[in-house]
Every structure is written in structure tokens, then in C-alpha cells.
Amino acid sequence: MIIFLMLIPLFLVPSNVFASNNNESKLLLIYDSLAKGTPQEGNIESLKRILAALGFNVKLQSIENYQSGELSGYNKLIVVRNMLNNFINDQFEKDLSPYKGAYLHIGHERPSFLKSKFPVEMALSVPDRAKITIGGLDQLNITASAERIPIILHTSGEKYGGLELASHTEKFPYSVKWGQVAFVPYFGTGFGAEISMGYVLADWLGIQNDGQIYLIFKEIYPFSDLKLLESAANQLYEAGIPFIFSIRPVFYNTDYPAMKRYLEVLKYVQSRDGSIFVDAPVASLAAGIQKDLLKEKMTGFIDLLAANGIVPLGIGVSSELYWRNGDQFVEKGMSFFNSAILFRDDIPELVKEAEPGRSFFSSPISVRWNDVISTLGRPEASRVLPLDLAVTFDFATGTAEWEEQLQELKESWISFDDYKYSPHRTETEEYVMESKEGLLFVNKEEISIVHTISSVLPDYEYREKETKSLEGLFKVQNNFYLIVIGVSLLLFSGLFVIGYRLYKRKYLK
């Protein structure tokens, strides 16, 4: 009985906790080409985002630069072959032959051991559009344009998902697996392709995770329309829609009334079932933030939020790959948080090779509103998502735009989840901020989320008054001159009247 009671907490831990601790499983991603200029361009970046959302960090390795023996340190291997008849490294082929770990092959040119032990009859389709059915979702577009793609005709393995071509009535397997070995003939780009691959990867990695859907608004600044922010929080609360505001960090002039009003609104947003994220800052001389000051500046802003009863639950990472591939940026800009949202906006060109980056307890993958509505299908569809999603909006710049966004959310069948119900943690030297089961804590003390916006007095000295010498003397002097000028004007006016009368009498005579 004692042993049973000790084991109970293991079964109560959320499933994505296990996904976040997968650093013990070392994963190597080998690719032959970034497929620039082809419909597959960007699929390596997509794989990294999906794996990060599943809690895995991966070493990225170009096949042409592979060195003998590198594979020996890994127990999970993904090989992406974007190009047909492309260069293959003999050293890699030699190391792959005795490899006993989990293996996933994506694309062309399957290795010899896969062809001999796990036979698959393949063909290349005519130029066509492809859609798949997988995980309770159907009609997912996985190609950006009509093209020829490799398809599975027959296989002895376990089929996973179905692929349909517009010119064929027959449905083909989307992927196939034999134990810990799996094969996906084609991986394109776009949200449909990503969610499809997410199902395959979750199954191959053995991750049982009921993906959550979160609603997040970004591009929020201290000079945003605060009344609109307040009104939006009220309307979302009344509609029963939990949400996240991802705010831009502020490093200067944080004692100004404008900033204090902004903090008051954020506290109010938090009281209306809203969660707060901090956007990753741009570290550059042009932005006024240098790398060596980044940690100090981020610490100051996070501490300011905590001191005002605001609990940031994670970091919103624009240009996600840029941050993950820079050790200094990861350490100085992101190390405070154990959760992140991976924005897909403005993602830079992927470096050819990269060491494993930072892992997060929670890292939903972002998706635009139109993509999620068109991809996830009908509300009655039976589905369990393989990973967490963050439906992302840029916060409205005006009332009309906001009313349009709100109406779409109200009419949607999507049920959004509350981010505060998972255990997130943000930590600086002075503060530890946490969420648990909908409650927020700062240094282990629960903070009240009941809040009304307090007024901030406008009488603020934006510039310190300078010490003025001889100020009294100059005041006396000015007063003396005013008196002299006033008396002179009176005398001049009297003389003018007397002269006028004398002239008038002389004229009348």
C-alpha cells in the first residue's frame, strides 16, 4: 500500500511533463538539403518546431558534413532526404548499418537496411495535390502546390494515416512503421503538413499527449490603446474565453505614469482570466539593447512585473530558431522561463547545423486563425491533438478590428484552454513566479487576482528641476521694471490727453 501511494503522483503528472524531460533521449536530425526553391523549403525548420513542441531538442547535422562515429551517441535518428539522387555520405551509411536505435526516414532514397528488412513498394505520383486523413482529422492539405510526390503502394508494415490524390480514387498510406522504425515518403510545409507530421512523431516517440489549444494576442505595448485592452479583457471574460497577452518588455522610463497605467491594466487583464507572456526582445545596437546588458534588462523588467503582482508565465519567441541557435541569447534572454510559445512569424534562415538548444516544459506551436479554422475541420470531429497549439492574433489597433476578431472567436467551435492551469515557472534572483491549477504565486505566496484599475496621478516631473542662481534678484528686478514701465505709460497717457485738449481749443478759435 505504501509503495502504491508513493507511485500515485507519477500518474497524476500532466503528460507533457514527460515530453519536457526527453533530454535523456538524444535525437539526431540528418538532412541532405534545405530544399531551397522547392515546395519542401522550410520543412527542416518545421521539424524543429514540432520536436520542440513535443519537448525534444535535437542536434541538426548536414549529411555531407557527417563524421564517422557521430551516430554512436544517439538513440533516436531522423533522416530527411528532400532531394532525389542526392549525395549520400559513405561514412554515414557505414555507421547506419549497425544502428539499433529508433529510426524515422522522411522523403526519398531509403537506406539499404530499410529496403531489405522492411519492404515497401513505392511510386512517384503524377503532378497532383495531396490531402491526408490522420488522428481524427481529414482533408489536411500537405502540399503547397500540385507536384509529383512519392507514395506508398503496398507495404507489410503498420499503416498510419491515409493519403488521397485528386486524380486517384484509391487511398494510400501516409506513413508506415515497423516497431521503432518508421517511414514517411513526403513532408511539405504549412500547418496541415506540420500537424500531420506531429501525429507521426508523437506516435514514433511514444508520447501520449492530449494537445491543448490556447488563444494569444501579441504586439502589445505600453502605448497601445489601454482602454481597448481593458475592454477586450472584459469581453473575452464575459464570453468565457481564456486568453494570453504577450507583451513587449520595457527597459527604460518604467517609473513614468504611462508605464504605471500600463501595469494597472495588465493586473486587471490578469483578473479577467488572462495570462501574461513576455516577448523576447530584439538585442541589437539599433534597438538600444546590447547582448551583454540583456540579462540585466530582462531581470529588471520581470522583477517590475512581479513587484506589481503580475506573473509572466512564459516567453513569446519570435524568430524562434534565431534564439535557439545563439547560446548567449538563450542564456541571457530566455533562461528565466520554463515555458515558451514558438511564433512562426519572421523566422530567419535556418543555419545549416546546430547543437541541441534549450528545452521547455511547455512550448505550443503557433498557428494563424485562418489556418487553424480551415485545418482542424468540423467541431464534431473526433480528434486528440498531438501537440499544444497557440492560435495567434496581432492585437487590434482599433475598435472595429477588435469587434471583428471577437465575433469570429465567439462564433467559432474551438474551445480554448486556460494556460494558468498548468504548472509554469518564471524565476529571477529576487522572485519566483508560478502558476498552478488556475492560481498564481509570487515567492510561494498566492496573489489576489481580484483587481480594479487604480488611477495614476498625472502630475509627474519628467525632468528634474535645475537649481537656479540669483532667481530672487531677477524677480525683484523684473517687478521694478514692470512698475517703471507702468508709471511711464500713465504719464504718457496724461500728457497725450492734455495736449489733445489744448490743440482742440486752439483749433476752435
Coordinates of C-alpha atoms in Angstrom, one line a residue:
M1 CA 0.0 0.0 0.0
I2 CA 2.8 2.4 0.9
I3 CA 4.5 1.7 -2.5
F4 CA 1.2 2.3 -4.3
L5 CA 0.7 5.6 -2.6
M6 CA 4.2 6.7 -3.5
L7 CA 3.6 5.9 -7.1
I8 CA 0.3 7.8 -7.3
P9 CA 2.0 11.2 -8.1
L10 CA 3.7 9.7 -11.1
F11 CA 0.3 9.0 -12.7
L12 CA -1.0 12.5 -11.8
V13 CA 1.7 14.4 -13.6
P14 CA 0.5 16.0 -16.8
S15 CA 1.6 14.1 -19.9
N16 CA 3.6 17.0 -21.4
V17 CA 5.9 16.9 -18.3
F18 CA 7.3 13.7 -19.7
A19 CA 7.7 15.3 -23.1
S20 CA 9.7 18.1 -21.5
N21 CA 12.1 15.7 -19.9
N22 CA 13.2 14.0 -23.1
N23 CA 16.7 15.3 -22.9
E24 CA 17.7 11.8 -21.8
S25 CA 16.8 10.6 -25.2
K26 CA 19.3 12.0 -27.6
L27 CA 18.0 12.8 -31.0
L28 CA 20.0 13.5 -34.2
L29 CA 18.4 15.0 -37.3
I30 CA 20.3 14.4 -40.5
Y31 CA 19.3 16.2 -43.7
D32 CA 20.6 16.2 -47.2
S33 CA 19.3 19.6 -48.4
L34 CA 17.3 22.6 -47.2
A35 CA 15.4 22.3 -50.4
K36 CA 15.6 26.0 -51.3
G37 CA 13.3 26.9 -54.1
T38 CA 11.2 23.7 -53.9
P39 CA 7.8 23.1 -52.2
Q40 CA 9.7 21.4 -49.3
E41 CA 11.7 24.5 -48.5
G42 CA 11.2 25.2 -44.7
N43 CA 10.4 21.6 -43.7
I44 CA 13.6 21.3 -41.6
E45 CA 12.5 24.4 -39.6
S46 CA 9.1 22.8 -39.3
L47 CA 10.5 19.6 -37.9
K48 CA 12.5 21.6 -35.3
R49 CA 9.4 23.5 -34.2
I50 CA 7.3 20.3 -33.9
L51 CA 10.0 18.5 -32.0
A52 CA 10.4 21.5 -29.6
A53 CA 6.6 21.5 -29.1
L54 CA 6.9 17.8 -28.2
G55 CA 9.6 18.5 -25.7
F56 CA 12.6 17.3 -27.7
N57 CA 15.7 19.2 -28.6
V58 CA 17.7 17.9 -31.5
K59 CA 21.2 18.2 -32.9
L60 CA 20.9 19.3 -36.6
Q61 CA 23.5 17.8 -38.9
S62 CA 24.1 18.1 -42.6
I63 CA 24.7 14.7 -44.2
E64 CA 27.7 15.9 -46.2
N65 CA 29.4 17.1 -43.0
Y66 CA 28.8 13.9 -41.1
Q67 CA 31.9 12.4 -39.4
S68 CA 32.5 8.8 -38.7
G69 CA 31.2 7.7 -35.3
E70 CA 28.9 10.6 -34.6
L71 CA 25.8 8.4 -34.6
S72 CA 27.1 6.3 -31.7
G73 CA 26.0 8.9 -29.1
Y74 CA 22.3 8.9 -30.2
N75 CA 19.4 6.5 -29.6
K76 CA 16.9 8.3 -31.9
L77 CA 17.6 9.3 -35.5
I78 CA 15.6 11.2 -38.1
V79 CA 16.9 11.3 -41.7
V80 CA 15.3 13.8 -44.2
R81 CA 16.0 13.3 -47.9
N82 CA 14.5 16.2 -49.7
M83 CA 16.4 15.6 -53.0
L84 CA 16.2 12.6 -55.3
N85 CA 19.5 11.0 -56.2
N86 CA 21.4 13.4 -54.0
F87 CA 24.8 12.9 -52.4
I88 CA 25.0 10.3 -49.6
N89 CA 27.9 10.1 -47.2
D90 CA 29.6 6.7 -47.2
Q91 CA 30.7 7.1 -43.5
F92 CA 27.0 7.7 -42.6
E93 CA 25.9 4.6 -44.5
K94 CA 28.6 2.6 -42.7
D95 CA 27.5 3.8 -39.2
L96 CA 23.8 3.4 -40.0
S97 CA 24.2 -0.3 -40.8
P98 CA 24.7 -1.5 -37.1
Y99 CA 22.5 1.2 -35.7
K100 CA 19.9 -0.3 -33.2
G101 CA 18.0 2.8 -32.0
A102 CA 14.7 4.3 -33.2
Y103 CA 14.8 5.5 -36.8
L104 CA 12.5 7.7 -38.8
H105 CA 13.1 8.2 -42.5
I106 CA 11.4 11.1 -44.4
G107 CA 11.5 11.5 -48.2
H108 CA 13.5 9.9 -50.9
E109 CA 16.3 7.3 -51.0
R110 CA 15.6 4.9 -48.2
P111 CA 18.8 3.3 -46.8
S112 CA 19.6 -0.3 -47.8
F113 CA 18.6 -1.8 -44.5
L114 CA 15.2 -0.3 -44.7
K115 CA 14.7 -1.6 -48.2
S116 CA 15.8 -5.2 -47.3
K117 CA 14.2 -5.6 -43.9
F118 CA 11.1 -3.5 -44.3
P119 CA 10.0 -3.7 -48.0
V120 CA 7.7 -1.0 -49.4
E121 CA 6.5 -0.7 -53.0
M122 CA 6.9 2.9 -54.0
A123 CA 5.8 5.1 -56.9
L124 CA 6.1 8.7 -57.9
S125 CA 2.7 10.3 -58.5
V126 CA 1.7 12.5 -61.4
P127 CA 1.6 16.2 -60.6
D128 CA -1.2 16.4 -58.1
R129 CA -2.4 17.9 -54.8
A130 CA -2.3 15.7 -51.8
K131 CA -4.5 15.5 -48.7
I132 CA -4.4 13.1 -45.8
T133 CA -6.6 11.7 -43.0
I134 CA -4.9 11.2 -39.7
G135 CA -5.7 11.3 -35.9
G136 CA -9.4 12.0 -36.4
L137 CA -8.6 14.9 -38.9
D138 CA -9.4 14.7 -42.6
Q139 CA -8.7 16.6 -45.7
L140 CA -5.5 18.1 -44.5
N141 CA -3.5 19.7 -47.3
I142 CA 0.1 18.6 -47.2
T143 CA 1.4 20.1 -50.4
A144 CA 1.6 23.8 -51.3
S145 CA 1.1 23.2 -55.0
A146 CA 0.4 20.4 -57.5
E147 CA 3.6 18.4 -57.7
R148 CA 4.9 14.8 -58.0
I149 CA 5.3 13.2 -54.7
P150 CA 6.4 9.7 -53.6
I151 CA 3.6 7.5 -52.5
I152 CA 3.4 4.0 -50.8
L153 CA 1.6 1.5 -53.0
H154 CA 2.0 -1.6 -50.8
T155 CA 3.7 -2.4 -47.5
S156 CA 4.0 -5.1 -44.9
G157 CA 4.2 -2.7 -42.0
E158 CA 1.6 -0.9 -39.9
K159 CA -0.1 1.8 -41.9
Y160 CA -0.6 5.2 -40.3
G161 CA -2.9 7.8 -41.8
G162 CA -4.3 7.9 -45.3
L163 CA -3.2 9.9 -48.3
E164 CA -5.5 11.0 -51.1
L165 CA -4.6 12.4 -54.5
A166 CA -7.1 14.5 -56.5
S167 CA -6.6 12.3 -59.6
H168 CA -7.0 8.9 -57.8
T169 CA -9.9 7.3 -56.1
E170 CA -7.6 4.9 -54.1
K171 CA -6.3 6.0 -50.7
F172 CA -2.6 5.4 -50.0
P173 CA -0.9 5.1 -46.6
Y174 CA 0.5 8.4 -45.4
S175 CA 3.2 6.6 -43.4
V176 CA 4.2 3.2 -42.2
K177 CA 6.1 1.8 -39.3
W178 CA 7.7 -1.5 -38.0
G179 CA 8.2 -1.2 -34.3
Q180 CA 10.6 1.7 -33.7
V181 CA 11.3 2.1 -37.4
A182 CA 9.0 4.5 -39.4
F183 CA 8.9 5.9 -42.9
V184 CA 7.1 9.0 -44.3
P185 CA 7.6 9.4 -48.0
Y186 CA 6.8 13.1 -48.2
F187 CA 6.9 16.1 -45.9
G188 CA 6.0 19.5 -47.2
T189 CA 5.3 22.8 -45.5
G190 CA 2.3 24.6 -44.0
F191 CA 0.2 23.9 -40.9
G192 CA -1.6 20.9 -42.5
A193 CA 1.8 19.2 -43.1
E194 CA 3.0 20.1 -39.6
I195 CA 0.0 18.7 -37.7
S196 CA 0.2 15.5 -39.8
M197 CA 3.9 15.1 -39.0
G198 CA 3.1 15.9 -35.4
Y199 CA 0.9 12.8 -35.2
V200 CA 3.6 10.6 -36.7
L201 CA 6.4 12.0 -34.4
A202 CA 4.3 11.7 -31.3
D203 CA 3.5 8.1 -32.1
W204 CA 7.1 7.3 -33.1
L205 CA 8.5 8.9 -29.9
G206 CA 5.9 7.2 -27.7
I207 CA 4.3 10.5 -26.4
Q208 CA 0.8 10.3 -25.2
N209 CA -0.3 13.9 -25.0
D210 CA -3.8 15.5 -25.3
G211 CA -2.8 18.7 -27.0
Q212 CA -4.3 22.0 -25.7
I213 CA -5.3 25.0 -27.7
Y214 CA -4.5 28.4 -26.4
L215 CA -5.5 31.9 -27.6
I216 CA -2.8 34.5 -27.6
F217 CA -2.6 38.2 -28.6
K218 CA 0.8 39.8 -29.3
E219 CA 2.1 43.2 -30.4
I220 CA 1.0 44.8 -27.1
Y221 CA 3.0 47.8 -25.9
P222 CA 2.7 50.5 -23.1
F223 CA 1.4 52.9 -25.8
S224 CA -1.3 50.5 -27.0
D225 CA -4.9 51.7 -26.5
L226 CA -5.2 50.8 -22.8
K227 CA -9.0 51.3 -22.9
L228 CA -9.3 48.8 -25.7
L229 CA -7.1 46.4 -23.8
E230 CA -9.3 46.7 -20.8
S231 CA -12.5 46.4 -22.8
A232 CA -11.1 43.3 -24.7
A233 CA -10.3 41.6 -21.4
N234 CA -13.8 42.2 -20.2
Q235 CA -15.5 41.0 -23.3
L236 CA -13.3 37.8 -23.5
Y237 CA -14.1 37.1 -19.8
E238 CA -17.8 37.5 -20.3
A239 CA -17.6 35.2 -23.4
G240 CA -15.9 32.6 -21.3
I241 CA -12.7 32.6 -23.4
P242 CA -9.4 32.4 -21.5
F243 CA -6.5 34.2 -23.3
I244 CA -2.9 35.2 -23.2
F245 CA -1.4 38.7 -23.7
S246 CA 2.2 38.6 -24.9
I247 CA 3.7 42.0 -24.1
R248 CA 6.8 43.8 -25.2
P249 CA 9.4 44.2 -22.5
V250 CA 10.2 47.8 -21.4
F251 CA 13.6 48.6 -20.1
Y252 CA 13.6 52.4 -19.7
N253 CA 11.4 55.0 -18.1
T254 CA 9.5 52.4 -16.1
D255 CA 8.6 55.0 -13.4
Y256 CA 6.6 57.2 -15.8
P257 CA 2.8 57.5 -15.2
A258 CA 2.2 55.9 -18.7
M259 CA 4.0 52.8 -17.5
K260 CA 2.2 52.7 -14.2
R261 CA -1.2 52.9 -16.0
Y262 CA 0.0 50.1 -18.3
L263 CA 0.8 47.9 -15.2
E264 CA -2.6 48.6 -13.7
V265 CA -4.3 47.4 -17.0
L266 CA -2.1 44.3 -17.0
K267 CA -3.1 43.5 -13.4
Y268 CA -6.8 43.9 -14.5
V269 CA -6.3 41.7 -17.5
Q270 CA -4.9 39.0 -15.2
S271 CA -8.0 39.2 -13.1
R272 CA -10.2 38.5 -16.2
D273 CA -8.9 35.0 -16.8
G274 CA -5.9 36.4 -18.8
S275 CA -2.4 35.1 -18.7
I276 CA 0.7 37.3 -19.3
F277 CA 3.7 36.4 -21.5
V278 CA 6.8 38.5 -22.2
D279 CA 8.0 38.8 -25.8
A280 CA 11.6 38.0 -26.5
P281 CA 13.4 41.4 -27.0
V282 CA 15.5 42.3 -30.0
A283 CA 19.1 42.5 -28.9
S284 CA 20.9 44.9 -31.1
L285 CA 22.6 48.3 -31.0
A286 CA 19.9 49.7 -33.2
A287 CA 17.2 48.7 -30.6
G288 CA 19.4 50.0 -27.8
I289 CA 19.8 46.6 -26.2
Q290 CA 23.3 45.0 -26.2
K291 CA 23.9 41.4 -25.6
D292 CA 26.0 42.0 -22.5
L293 CA 23.2 44.0 -20.9
L294 CA 20.3 41.7 -22.0
K295 CA 20.1 39.6 -18.8
E296 CA 20.2 42.7 -16.6
K297 CA 17.5 44.4 -18.6
M298 CA 15.2 41.4 -18.7
T299 CA 15.7 40.8 -15.0
G300 CA 14.7 44.4 -14.2
F301 CA 11.5 44.1 -16.3
I302 CA 10.4 40.7 -14.9
D303 CA 11.1 41.9 -11.3
L304 CA 9.0 45.0 -12.1
L305 CA 6.1 42.8 -13.1
A306 CA 6.4 40.6 -10.1
A307 CA 6.6 43.6 -7.7
N308 CA 3.3 44.8 -9.1
G309 CA 1.6 41.4 -8.7
I310 CA 1.8 40.5 -12.4
V311 CA 3.0 36.9 -13.1
P312 CA 4.6 36.3 -16.5
L313 CA 4.1 32.6 -17.3
G314 CA 6.5 32.3 -20.3
I315 CA 8.2 34.0 -23.2
G316 CA 6.9 34.6 -26.7
V317 CA 9.7 33.8 -29.1
S318 CA 9.6 35.5 -32.4
S319 CA 12.3 34.2 -34.7
E320 CA 12.4 31.1 -32.7
L321 CA 15.3 29.4 -34.5
Y322 CA 17.4 32.6 -34.1
W323 CA 17.1 32.4 -30.4
R324 CA 17.7 28.7 -30.1
N325 CA 20.9 28.8 -32.1
G326 CA 22.5 31.6 -30.0
D327 CA 23.8 30.4 -26.7
Q328 CA 24.2 33.9 -25.3
F329 CA 20.7 34.9 -26.3
V330 CA 19.2 31.8 -24.8
E331 CA 21.0 32.2 -21.5
K332 CA 20.6 35.9 -21.1
G333 CA 17.1 36.4 -22.6
M334 CA 15.2 33.2 -22.1
S335 CA 16.7 31.4 -19.1
F336 CA 14.1 32.9 -16.7
F337 CA 11.2 30.9 -18.2
N338 CA 10.4 27.2 -18.3
S339 CA 7.6 27.8 -20.9
A340 CA 7.6 29.4 -24.3
I341 CA 5.4 30.0 -27.3
L342 CA 7.1 29.5 -30.7
F343 CA 5.9 32.2 -33.1
R344 CA 6.3 31.3 -36.7
D345 CA 6.4 35.0 -37.8
D346 CA 9.6 36.3 -39.4
I347 CA 11.5 33.1 -38.9
P348 CA 15.1 33.7 -40.3
E349 CA 17.0 31.4 -42.5
L350 CA 18.0 28.2 -40.6
V351 CA 21.7 27.8 -40.0
K352 CA 23.0 24.6 -41.6
E353 CA 24.0 22.9 -38.4
A354 CA 23.1 23.5 -34.8
E355 CA 23.7 21.9 -31.4
P356 CA 20.7 21.0 -29.2
G357 CA 19.1 24.1 -27.7
R358 CA 17.0 25.0 -24.7
S359 CA 14.1 22.7 -23.7
F360 CA 10.8 24.0 -22.2
F361 CA 8.2 22.4 -20.0
S362 CA 5.6 23.8 -22.4
S363 CA 6.1 25.2 -25.9
P364 CA 3.0 25.4 -28.0
I365 CA 3.5 25.9 -31.7
S366 CA 1.8 29.0 -33.1
V367 CA -0.8 28.9 -35.8
R368 CA -2.8 31.7 -37.5
W369 CA -6.5 31.9 -37.1
N370 CA -7.4 31.1 -40.7
D371 CA -5.1 28.1 -40.8
V372 CA -6.5 26.5 -37.7
I373 CA -10.1 27.0 -38.7
S374 CA -9.6 25.6 -42.2
T375 CA -7.4 22.7 -41.0
L376 CA -8.9 21.3 -37.9
G377 CA -12.2 20.6 -39.6
R378 CA -15.7 20.3 -38.2
P379 CA -16.5 20.7 -34.5
E380 CA -17.9 17.2 -34.2
A381 CA -14.7 15.6 -35.5
S382 CA -13.2 13.2 -33.0
R383 CA -9.7 14.3 -32.5
V384 CA -6.9 14.4 -30.0
L385 CA -4.1 16.8 -31.0
P386 CA -0.6 15.5 -30.8
L387 CA 0.9 18.8 -29.5
D388 CA -0.2 22.1 -28.0
L389 CA -1.3 24.9 -30.3
A390 CA -1.3 28.7 -29.8
V391 CA -3.8 30.4 -32.0
T392 CA -2.2 33.8 -32.6
F393 CA -3.6 37.2 -33.3
D394 CA -1.9 40.6 -33.5
F395 CA -3.9 42.7 -31.1
A396 CA -6.3 45.0 -32.9
T397 CA -5.3 48.6 -33.5
G398 CA -8.9 49.9 -33.3
T399 CA -12.4 49.1 -32.0
A400 CA -13.8 48.0 -35.4
E401 CA -10.9 45.5 -35.9
W402 CA -11.3 44.2 -32.4
E403 CA -15.1 43.7 -32.8
E404 CA -14.4 41.7 -35.9
Q405 CA -11.9 39.4 -34.1
L406 CA -14.1 39.0 -31.1
Q407 CA -17.1 38.0 -33.3
E408 CA -15.1 35.3 -35.1
L409 CA -13.9 33.9 -31.7
K410 CA -17.5 33.8 -30.4
E411 CA -18.8 32.1 -33.4
S412 CA -16.0 29.5 -33.5
W413 CA -16.4 25.9 -32.3
I414 CA -12.9 25.9 -30.8
S415 CA -12.8 25.6 -27.0
F416 CA -9.7 27.4 -25.7
D417 CA -7.8 26.2 -22.6
D418 CA -6.6 28.3 -19.6
Y419 CA -2.8 28.5 -19.5
K420 CA -2.7 29.1 -15.8
Y421 CA -3.9 25.5 -15.0
S422 CA -0.6 24.0 -15.9
P423 CA 2.5 24.4 -13.6
H424 CA 4.6 27.2 -15.2
R425 CA 7.5 28.8 -13.6
T426 CA 9.5 32.1 -14.1
E427 CA 12.4 32.8 -11.9
T428 CA 14.9 35.7 -11.2
E429 CA 17.3 36.1 -8.3
E430 CA 14.6 38.0 -6.3
Y431 CA 11.3 36.5 -7.4
V432 CA 9.9 33.0 -8.2
M433 CA 6.6 33.3 -10.1
E434 CA 4.4 30.2 -10.6
S435 CA 1.0 29.1 -11.8
K436 CA -0.8 26.0 -10.6
E437 CA -4.4 24.9 -11.1
G438 CA -5.5 28.4 -12.1
L439 CA -3.8 30.1 -9.2
L440 CA -0.8 32.5 -9.3
F441 CA 2.1 32.7 -6.8
V442 CA 5.0 35.1 -6.2
N443 CA 7.6 33.7 -3.9
K444 CA 5.2 30.9 -2.9
E445 CA 2.5 33.4 -1.7
E446 CA -0.7 33.3 -3.6
I447 CA -1.5 36.7 -5.2
S448 CA -5.1 38.0 -5.4
I449 CA -6.3 38.3 -9.0
V450 CA -9.3 40.4 -8.0
H451 CA -8.3 43.9 -9.1
T452 CA -9.8 47.2 -10.2
I453 CA -7.8 49.7 -12.1
S454 CA -6.4 52.5 -9.9
S455 CA -6.0 56.0 -11.2
V456 CA -2.5 57.3 -11.7
L457 CA -1.9 61.0 -10.9
P458 CA -0.7 63.0 -14.0
D459 CA 1.4 65.5 -12.1
Y460 CA 4.8 63.9 -12.7
E461 CA 8.1 65.7 -13.1
Y462 CA 9.5 64.3 -16.3
R463 CA 12.7 66.4 -15.8
E464 CA 14.4 67.2 -12.5
K465 CA 14.2 70.9 -11.7
E466 CA 17.6 72.6 -12.0
T467 CA 19.0 74.8 -9.2
K468 CA 18.6 78.4 -10.3
S469 CA 21.1 81.0 -9.0
L470 CA 20.0 84.7 -8.5
E471 CA 16.4 83.8 -9.1
G472 CA 15.2 86.1 -6.4
L473 CA 17.2 89.1 -7.6
F474 CA 15.9 88.7 -11.1
K475 CA 12.3 88.6 -9.9
V476 CA 12.8 91.9 -8.0
Q477 CA 14.4 93.4 -11.0
N478 CA 11.6 92.3 -13.3
N479 CA 9.0 93.7 -10.9
F480 CA 10.8 97.1 -10.7
Y481 CA 10.9 97.3 -14.5
L482 CA 7.2 96.5 -14.7
I483 CA 6.4 99.3 -12.2
V484 CA 8.6 101.8 -14.1
I485 CA 7.0 100.9 -17.4
G486 CA 3.5 101.2 -15.9
V487 CA 4.1 104.6 -14.4
S488 CA 5.7 105.8 -17.7
L489 CA 2.6 104.7 -19.6
L490 CA 0.3 106.6 -17.2
L491 CA 2.3 109.8 -17.6
F492 CA 2.4 109.5 -21.3
S493 CA -1.4 108.9 -21.4
G494 CA -1.9 112.1 -19.2
L495 CA 0.3 114.2 -21.4
F496 CA -1.5 112.9 -24.5
V497 CA -4.9 114.0 -23.1
I498 CA -3.7 117.4 -22.1
G499 CA -2.1 118.1 -25.4
Y500 CA -5.2 116.9 -27.3
R501 CA -7.4 119.4 -25.3
L502 CA -5.0 122.4 -25.9
Y503 CA -4.8 121.6 -29.6
K504 CA -8.6 121.4 -29.8
R505 CA -9.2 124.8 -28.1
K506 CA -6.6 126.5 -30.4
Y507 CA -8.3 124.9 -33.4
L508 CA -11.8 126.1 -32.4
K509 CA -10.5 129.7 -32.0

